[in-house]
């Protein structure tokens, strides 16, 4: 049903728009205040850890108490967290605690929304839905980072955070509207939508590739987390404005979108290792280039090249998790898919940045960044 799909795409787009505003405001504020890599790692790792927990348990709960309830609860929980961050002093414990707790609301949305989107798909895959789902949340990130960069540069972090809080009631209303339009229908096949049904052998392969893609998610997001929390500090160090930083991140998400489109149009990567290996090689090249970047253009090129890896990992993992799971366990599988992303983000923020913090007195900072990203 078209209302259900529109609702899900709108929810994930708004959710990532809000989370992008939140992450940008907090990380840029900490970077401008001179927070070290160790402090950035602890704060970022805490946020990623709560996302990881909420995606896992949110997925299991979505299979039991209902996906709409999980999304409503997550949105209602996220709103006071954002308001506390906006009102608290950035050097106080409520600021950090509210930011970390916000991950519980952010992470719960993803597996529940994926269950809602694929209710009528029993071991099938509609690539039109997968690509639109990925486009929706990436467009939310693109617009979120771009908007955050502009608002931060003109009015500061408080304006960014209050703007994020103002978007959440619209998201809440969108969920209610969508649930009423779909009339709580659990299965409603789309007769005119092209879906691919896979053989039993391919379903078994999808199960095996699902586990491999989950491992790849951890490794890819480990590096991505380090990049995410080092980028604001690096931008401040080489004199990049908040507006330009927001544009860099937004452009990298455009690369992610192009990668999704390519994976939709070309089928050769499915159930094969070549695509995964190629994306890993490109990521290494991008990380090395970023490590020695001296200006905005070099930083942009490096981040754009690296962004192919998390894009490939995410789309492939989502595809295999959908094909390899039954509807009754879809929330659990999608929850694990998102949890592996959260685990990588947590390890990269805490372990990776801690190692960089230890190495900084004895090594040139850019070299240490490259070494530990490659690790």
CSV table of C-alpha atoms in Angstrom, one decimal:
chain,number,residue,atom,x,y,z
A,1,UNK,CA,0.0,0.0,0.0
A,2,UNK,CA,1.4,3.4,-1.0
A,3,UNK,CA,0.5,5.1,2.3
A,4,UNK,CA,2.6,2.6,4.2
A,5,UNK,CA,5.6,3.2,2.0
A,6,UNK,CA,5.3,7.0,2.1
A,7,UNK,CA,5.0,6.8,5.8
A,8,UNK,CA,8.1,4.7,6.3
A,9,UNK,CA,10.2,6.8,3.9
A,10,UNK,CA,9.1,10.0,5.6
A,11,UNK,CA,9.9,8.6,9.1
A,12,UNK,CA,13.4,7.4,8.3
A,13,UNK,CA,14.1,10.7,6.4
A,14,UNK,CA,13.0,12.8,9.3
A,15,UNK,CA,14.8,10.6,11.9
A,16,UNK,CA,18.1,10.9,10.1
A,17,UNK,CA,17.6,14.6,9.5
A,18,UNK,CA,17.2,15.1,13.3
A,19,UNK,CA,20.1,12.8,14.2
A,20,UNK,CA,22.4,14.6,11.7
A,21,UNK,CA,21.5,18.0,13.3
A,22,UNK,CA,22.1,16.5,16.7
A,23,UNK,CA,25.5,14.9,15.9
A,24,UNK,CA,26.7,17.9,14.0
A,25,UNK,CA,25.8,20.4,16.8
A,26,UNK,CA,27.4,18.3,19.6
A,27,UNK,CA,30.6,17.2,17.8
A,28,UNK,CA,31.3,20.7,16.3
A,29,UNK,CA,30.7,22.3,19.7
A,30,UNK,CA,33.1,19.9,21.4
A,31,UNK,CA,35.7,20.4,18.7
A,32,UNK,CA,35.6,24.2,19.0
A,33,UNK,CA,36.0,24.0,22.7
A,34,UNK,CA,39.2,22.0,22.2
A,35,UNK,CA,38.0,18.6,23.4
A,36,UNK,CA,40.6,15.9,22.8
A,37,UNK,CA,40.3,12.7,20.8
A,38,UNK,CA,39.9,10.7,24.0
A,39,UNK,CA,36.9,12.8,25.2
A,40,UNK,CA,35.4,12.8,21.7
A,41,UNK,CA,35.8,9.0,21.6
A,42,UNK,CA,34.0,8.5,24.9
A,43,UNK,CA,31.1,10.8,24.0
A,44,UNK,CA,30.7,9.3,20.5
A,45,UNK,CA,31.2,5.8,21.8
A,46,UNK,CA,28.5,6.2,24.4
A,47,UNK,CA,26.0,7.5,21.8
A,48,UNK,CA,26.9,4.7,19.4
A,49,UNK,CA,26.6,2.1,22.2
A,50,UNK,CA,23.0,3.2,23.0
A,51,UNK,CA,22.1,3.1,19.3
A,52,UNK,CA,23.5,-0.5,19.1
A,53,UNK,CA,21.5,-1.6,22.1
A,54,UNK,CA,18.3,0.1,20.9
A,55,UNK,CA,18.5,-1.4,17.4
A,56,UNK,CA,18.9,-4.9,18.7
A,57,UNK,CA,16.1,-4.8,21.4
A,58,UNK,CA,14.0,-2.5,19.2
A,59,UNK,CA,14.0,-5.1,16.4
A,60,UNK,CA,13.0,-7.9,18.8
A,61,UNK,CA,10.2,-5.7,20.3
A,62,UNK,CA,9.0,-4.8,16.9
A,63,UNK,CA,8.3,-8.4,16.2
A,64,UNK,CA,6.3,-8.7,19.5
A,65,UNK,CA,4.6,-5.5,20.5
A,66,UNK,CA,4.3,-3.9,17.0
A,67,UNK,CA,6.5,-1.6,14.9
A,68,UNK,CA,4.3,1.4,15.1
A,69,UNK,CA,4.5,1.5,18.9
A,70,UNK,CA,8.3,1.2,18.9
A,71,UNK,CA,8.6,4.2,16.5
A,72,UNK,CA,6.1,6.3,18.6
A,73,UNK,CA,8.0,5.4,21.8
A,74,UNK,CA,11.3,6.2,20.2
A,75,UNK,CA,10.2,9.6,19.0
A,76,UNK,CA,8.6,10.6,22.3
A,77,UNK,CA,11.8,9.5,24.1
A,78,UNK,CA,14.1,11.5,21.7
A,79,UNK,CA,12.3,14.8,22.1
A,80,UNK,CA,13.2,15.5,25.8
A,81,UNK,CA,16.7,14.4,25.2
A,82,UNK,CA,17.2,17.0,22.4
A,83,UNK,CA,15.7,19.7,24.6
A,84,UNK,CA,18.0,18.9,27.5
A,85,UNK,CA,21.0,19.0,25.2
A,86,UNK,CA,19.9,22.4,23.9
A,87,UNK,CA,19.4,23.9,27.4
A,88,UNK,CA,22.3,22.3,29.2
A,89,UNK,CA,25.9,23.7,29.3
A,90,UNK,CA,28.1,21.9,26.9
A,91,UNK,CA,30.6,21.2,29.6
A,92,UNK,CA,28.1,19.7,32.1
A,93,UNK,CA,27.2,16.1,32.7
A,94,UNK,CA,23.5,16.5,31.6
A,95,UNK,CA,24.6,17.6,28.2
A,96,UNK,CA,26.7,14.5,27.7
A,97,UNK,CA,24.2,12.2,29.4
A,98,UNK,CA,21.3,13.4,27.3
A,99,UNK,CA,23.3,13.0,24.1
A,100,UNK,CA,24.2,9.5,24.9
A,101,UNK,CA,20.6,8.6,25.9
A,102,UNK,CA,19.3,10.1,22.6
A,103,UNK,CA,20.8,7.1,20.9
A,104,UNK,CA,18.1,4.9,22.4
A,105,UNK,CA,15.5,6.9,20.5
A,106,UNK,CA,17.5,7.2,17.3
A,107,UNK,CA,18.4,3.5,17.0
A,108,UNK,CA,14.9,2.0,17.7
A,109,UNK,CA,13.4,3.6,14.6
A,110,UNK,CA,15.4,1.7,12.0
A,111,UNK,CA,14.5,-2.0,12.6
A,112,UNK,CA,10.8,-1.1,13.3
A,113,UNK,CA,10.5,0.9,10.1
A,114,UNK,CA,12.1,-1.9,8.1
A,115,UNK,CA,9.5,-4.3,9.5
A,116,UNK,CA,6.7,-1.9,8.5
A,117,UNK,CA,8.1,-1.5,5.0
A,118,UNK,CA,8.4,-5.3,4.3
A,119,UNK,CA,5.4,-6.8,5.9
A,120,UNK,CA,4.2,-8.4,2.7
A,121,UNK,CA,7.6,-9.7,1.6
A,122,UNK,CA,8.2,-13.3,2.5
A,123,UNK,CA,11.7,-14.1,1.4
A,124,UNK,CA,11.4,-11.8,-1.5
A,125,UNK,CA,13.1,-8.5,-2.3
A,126,UNK,CA,11.7,-5.4,-3.9
A,127,UNK,CA,14.7,-3.3,-4.9
A,128,UNK,CA,12.4,-0.3,-5.5
A,129,UNK,CA,11.6,-0.4,-1.8
A,130,UNK,CA,15.2,-1.0,-0.6
A,131,UNK,CA,16.6,1.8,-2.8
A,132,UNK,CA,13.9,4.3,-1.8
A,133,UNK,CA,14.4,3.4,1.9
A,134,UNK,CA,18.1,4.0,1.6
A,135,UNK,CA,17.6,7.2,-0.4
A,136,UNK,CA,15.1,8.5,2.2
A,137,UNK,CA,17.4,8.3,5.2
A,138,UNK,CA,20.4,9.5,3.2
A,139,UNK,CA,18.5,12.5,1.9
A,140,UNK,CA,17.7,13.1,5.6
A,141,UNK,CA,21.4,13.1,6.4
A,142,UNK,CA,22.4,15.3,3.5
A,143,UNK,CA,19.8,17.9,4.3
A,144,UNK,CA,20.5,17.6,8.0
A,145,UNK,CA,24.3,18.2,7.8
A,146,UNK,CA,23.9,21.0,5.2
A,147,UNK,CA,21.2,22.7,7.4
A,148,UNK,CA,23.2,22.2,10.6
A,149,UNK,CA,26.3,23.7,9.0
A,150,UNK,CA,24.4,26.8,8.0
A,151,UNK,CA,22.5,27.2,11.2
A,152,UNK,CA,25.6,26.6,13.3
A,153,UNK,CA,27.6,29.2,11.5
A,154,UNK,CA,24.9,31.9,11.8
A,155,UNK,CA,23.2,31.3,15.1
A,156,UNK,CA,25.3,28.7,16.9
A,157,UNK,CA,24.6,25.2,18.2
A,158,UNK,CA,21.5,26.1,20.3
A,159,UNK,CA,19.6,27.1,17.2
A,160,UNK,CA,20.5,23.7,15.5
A,161,UNK,CA,19.3,21.8,18.5
A,162,UNK,CA,16.0,23.7,18.9
A,163,UNK,CA,15.4,23.2,15.2
A,164,UNK,CA,15.9,19.5,15.7
A,165,UNK,CA,13.4,19.4,18.6
A,166,UNK,CA,10.9,21.3,16.5
A,167,UNK,CA,11.0,18.7,13.7
A,168,UNK,CA,10.2,15.8,16.1
A,169,UNK,CA,6.5,16.7,16.6
A,170,UNK,CA,6.0,16.6,12.8
A,171,UNK,CA,7.6,13.2,12.8
A,172,UNK,CA,5.3,12.0,15.5
A,173,UNK,CA,2.3,13.3,13.6
A,174,UNK,CA,3.5,11.6,10.5
A,175,UNK,CA,3.7,8.2,12.3
A,176,UNK,CA,0.1,8.6,13.6
A,177,UNK,CA,-1.1,9.6,10.1
A,178,UNK,CA,0.5,6.7,8.5
A,179,UNK,CA,-0.7,4.1,11.0
A,180,UNK,CA,-4.3,5.4,10.5
A,181,UNK,CA,-4.0,5.4,6.7
A,182,UNK,CA,-2.8,1.8,6.7
A,183,UNK,CA,-5.6,0.8,9.1
A,184,UNK,CA,-3.1,-1.5,10.9
A,185,UNK,CA,-3.0,-3.9,8.0
A,186,UNK,CA,-0.3,-6.5,8.4
A,187,UNK,CA,-0.1,-7.9,4.9
A,188,UNK,CA,-1.1,-6.0,1.8
A,189,UNK,CA,0.6,-7.3,-1.3
A,190,UNK,CA,1.3,-4.7,-4.0
A,191,UNK,CA,0.1,-6.4,-7.1
A,192,UNK,CA,1.8,-4.0,-9.5
A,193,UNK,CA,5.2,-3.9,-7.8
A,194,UNK,CA,8.1,-5.9,-9.2
A,195,UNK,CA,9.5,-8.3,-6.6
A,196,UNK,CA,12.2,-10.9,-7.0
A,197,UNK,CA,11.6,-14.3,-5.5
A,198,UNK,CA,14.7,-16.3,-4.8
A,199,UNK,CA,15.3,-20.1,-4.8
A,200,UNK,CA,15.9,-22.1,-1.7
A,201,UNK,CA,19.6,-22.2,-2.6
A,202,UNK,CA,19.8,-18.5,-2.9
A,203,UNK,CA,18.0,-18.0,0.3
A,204,UNK,CA,20.6,-20.2,2.0
A,205,UNK,CA,23.4,-18.2,0.3
A,206,UNK,CA,21.7,-15.0,1.6
A,207,UNK,CA,21.8,-16.4,5.1
A,208,UNK,CA,25.6,-17.0,4.8
A,209,UNK,CA,26.3,-13.6,3.2
A,210,UNK,CA,24.2,-12.0,5.9
A,211,UNK,CA,26.7,-13.1,8.6
A,212,UNK,CA,29.6,-12.0,6.4
A,213,UNK,CA,28.0,-8.6,5.8
A,214,UNK,CA,27.4,-8.1,9.5
A,215,UNK,CA,31.1,-8.7,10.1
A,216,UNK,CA,31.9,-6.2,7.3
A,217,UNK,CA,29.5,-3.7,9.0
A,218,UNK,CA,31.5,-3.8,12.2
A,219,UNK,CA,34.8,-3.2,10.3
A,220,UNK,CA,33.4,-0.5,8.0
A,221,UNK,CA,31.7,1.5,10.7
A,222,UNK,CA,34.8,1.2,13.0
A,223,UNK,CA,36.7,3.4,10.5
A,224,UNK,CA,33.6,5.5,9.8
A,225,UNK,CA,33.2,6.3,13.5
A,226,UNK,CA,36.8,7.5,13.7
A,227,UNK,CA,36.3,9.7,10.7
A,228,UNK,CA,33.0,11.1,12.0
A,229,UNK,CA,34.5,12.2,15.3
A,230,UNK,CA,37.9,13.3,14.0
A,231,UNK,CA,36.4,15.3,11.1
A,232,UNK,CA,35.2,18.3,13.2
A,233,UNK,CA,38.6,18.5,15.0
A,234,UNK,CA,40.5,18.3,11.7
A,235,UNK,CA,38.2,20.9,10.1
A,236,UNK,CA,38.9,23.3,13.0
A,237,UNK,CA,42.6,22.6,12.8
A,238,UNK,CA,43.0,23.4,9.1
A,239,UNK,CA,40.5,26.3,9.2
A,240,UNK,CA,37.4,24.9,7.6
A,241,UNK,CA,34.2,26.7,8.5
A,242,UNK,CA,31.1,24.9,9.9
A,243,UNK,CA,29.2,25.7,6.6
A,244,UNK,CA,32.0,24.1,4.5
A,245,UNK,CA,32.2,21.1,6.9
A,246,UNK,CA,28.5,20.5,6.5
A,247,UNK,CA,28.8,20.7,2.8
A,248,UNK,CA,31.6,18.1,2.8
A,249,UNK,CA,29.6,15.6,4.8
A,250,UNK,CA,26.5,16.3,2.6
A,251,UNK,CA,28.5,15.6,-0.5
A,252,UNK,CA,29.8,12.3,0.9
A,253,UNK,CA,26.2,11.2,1.4
A,254,UNK,CA,25.5,12.0,-2.2
A,255,UNK,CA,28.3,9.5,-3.1
A,256,UNK,CA,26.5,7.0,-0.9
A,257,UNK,CA,23.3,7.6,-2.8
A,258,UNK,CA,25.0,7.1,-6.1
A,259,UNK,CA,26.5,3.8,-4.8
A,260,UNK,CA,23.0,2.6,-3.9
A,261,UNK,CA,21.7,3.5,-7.3
A,262,UNK,CA,24.6,1.6,-9.0
A,263,UNK,CA,23.9,-1.5,-6.8
A,264,UNK,CA,20.3,-1.4,-7.8
A,265,UNK,CA,21.0,-1.1,-11.5
A,266,UNK,CA,23.8,-3.7,-11.6
A,267,UNK,CA,23.3,-7.3,-10.2
A,268,UNK,CA,26.8,-8.6,-10.4
A,269,UNK,CA,27.6,-7.9,-6.8
A,270,UNK,CA,24.9,-10.2,-5.4
A,271,UNK,CA,26.1,-13.3,-3.7
A,272,UNK,CA,29.7,-12.5,-4.8
A,273,UNK,CA,32.8,-11.2,-3.0
A,274,UNK,CA,34.2,-8.9,-5.7
A,275,UNK,CA,32.1,-5.9,-4.8
A,276,UNK,CA,33.1,-6.2,-1.1
A,277,UNK,CA,36.8,-6.5,-1.8
A,278,UNK,CA,36.7,-3.5,-4.2
A,279,UNK,CA,34.9,-1.3,-1.7
A,280,UNK,CA,37.5,-2.2,0.9
A,281,UNK,CA,40.4,-1.1,-1.4
A,282,UNK,CA,38.7,2.2,-2.2
A,283,UNK,CA,38.1,2.9,1.5
A,284,UNK,CA,41.8,2.4,2.3
A,285,UNK,CA,42.8,4.8,-0.5
A,286,UNK,CA,40.3,7.4,0.8
A,287,UNK,CA,41.5,7.1,4.4
A,288,UNK,CA,45.1,7.6,3.5
A,289,UNK,CA,44.2,10.6,1.4
A,290,UNK,CA,42.2,12.1,4.2
A,291,UNK,CA,45.0,11.5,6.7
A,292,UNK,CA,47.4,13.8,4.7
A,293,UNK,CA,44.7,16.3,3.7
A,294,UNK,CA,45.8,20.0,4.0
A,295,UNK,CA,42.8,21.7,2.6
A,296,UNK,CA,39.0,21.3,2.1
A,297,UNK,CA,39.3,19.9,-1.5
A,298,UNK,CA,41.6,17.1,-0.4
A,299,UNK,CA,39.5,16.3,2.6
A,300,UNK,CA,36.4,16.2,0.4
A,301,UNK,CA,37.9,13.8,-2.2
A,302,UNK,CA,39.2,11.5,0.5
A,303,UNK,CA,35.9,11.3,2.4
A,304,UNK,CA,34.0,10.8,-0.9
A,305,UNK,CA,36.2,7.8,-1.9
A,306,UNK,CA,35.9,6.3,1.6
A,307,UNK,CA,32.1,6.7,1.6
A,308,UNK,CA,31.7,3.9,-1.0
A,309,UNK,CA,32.6,1.3,1.6
A,310,UNK,CA,29.8,2.0,4.2
A,311,UNK,CA,27.3,2.5,1.4
A,312,UNK,CA,28.1,-0.9,-0.1
A,313,UNK,CA,28.2,-2.7,3.3
A,314,UNK,CA,24.8,-1.2,4.4
A,315,UNK,CA,22.9,-1.9,1.2
A,316,UNK,CA,24.3,-5.4,0.8
A,317,UNK,CA,23.6,-6.2,4.5
A,318,UNK,CA,20.1,-4.9,4.2
A,319,UNK,CA,19.5,-6.9,1.1
A,320,UNK,CA,20.8,-10.2,2.5
A,321,UNK,CA,18.9,-9.6,5.8
A,322,UNK,CA,15.7,-9.2,4.0
A,323,UNK,CA,16.0,-12.1,1.6
A,324,UNK,CA,17.4,-14.5,4.2
A,325,UNK,CA,14.7,-13.9,6.9
A,326,UNK,CA,11.0,-14.7,7.3
A,327,UNK,CA,8.5,-11.9,8.0
A,328,UNK,CA,8.0,-13.2,11.6
A,329,UNK,CA,11.7,-12.6,12.4
A,330,UNK,CA,12.3,-9.7,10.1
A,331,UNK,CA,12.6,-7.2,13.0
A,332,UNK,CA,15.2,-9.3,14.8
A,333,UNK,CA,17.3,-9.7,11.6
A,334,UNK,CA,17.1,-6.0,10.7
A,335,UNK,CA,17.8,-5.2,14.3
A,336,UNK,CA,21.0,-7.3,14.3
A,337,UNK,CA,21.9,-5.6,11.0
A,338,UNK,CA,21.7,-2.2,12.6
A,339,UNK,CA,23.3,-3.4,15.8
A,340,UNK,CA,26.5,-4.5,14.0
A,341,UNK,CA,26.7,-0.9,12.7
A,342,UNK,CA,26.4,0.4,16.2
A,343,UNK,CA,29.0,-2.0,17.5
A,344,UNK,CA,31.5,-0.7,14.9
A,345,UNK,CA,30.6,2.9,15.7
A,346,UNK,CA,31.2,2.3,19.4
A,347,UNK,CA,34.5,0.5,19.0
A,348,UNK,CA,35.8,3.1,16.5
A,349,UNK,CA,34.9,5.9,18.8
A,350,UNK,CA,36.2,4.5,22.0
A,351,UNK,CA,39.0,2.1,21.1
A,352,UNK,CA,40.2,3.7,17.9
A,353,UNK,CA,40.3,7.3,19.2
A,354,UNK,CA,41.8,6.1,22.5
A,355,UNK,CA,44.7,4.6,20.7
A,356,UNK,CA,45.1,7.8,18.7
A,357,UNK,CA,45.1,9.8,21.9
A,358,UNK,CA,47.9,7.6,23.3
A,359,UNK,CA,50.0,7.8,20.1
A,360,UNK,CA,49.7,11.6,19.6
A,361,UNK,CA,52.7,12.6,21.8
A,362,UNK,CA,55.1,10.4,19.8
A,363,UNK,CA,53.7,10.5,16.3
A,364,UNK,CA,52.6,13.0,13.7
A,365,UNK,CA,48.9,13.3,14.2
A,366,UNK,CA,47.9,12.7,10.5
A,367,UNK,CA,50.0,9.5,10.4
A,368,UNK,CA,48.5,8.1,13.5
A,369,UNK,CA,45.0,8.8,12.2
A,370,UNK,CA,45.8,6.8,9.0
A,371,UNK,CA,47.5,4.0,10.9
A,372,UNK,CA,44.6,3.4,13.2
A,373,UNK,CA,41.9,3.9,10.6
A,374,UNK,CA,43.6,1.2,8.5
A,375,UNK,CA,43.9,-1.1,11.6
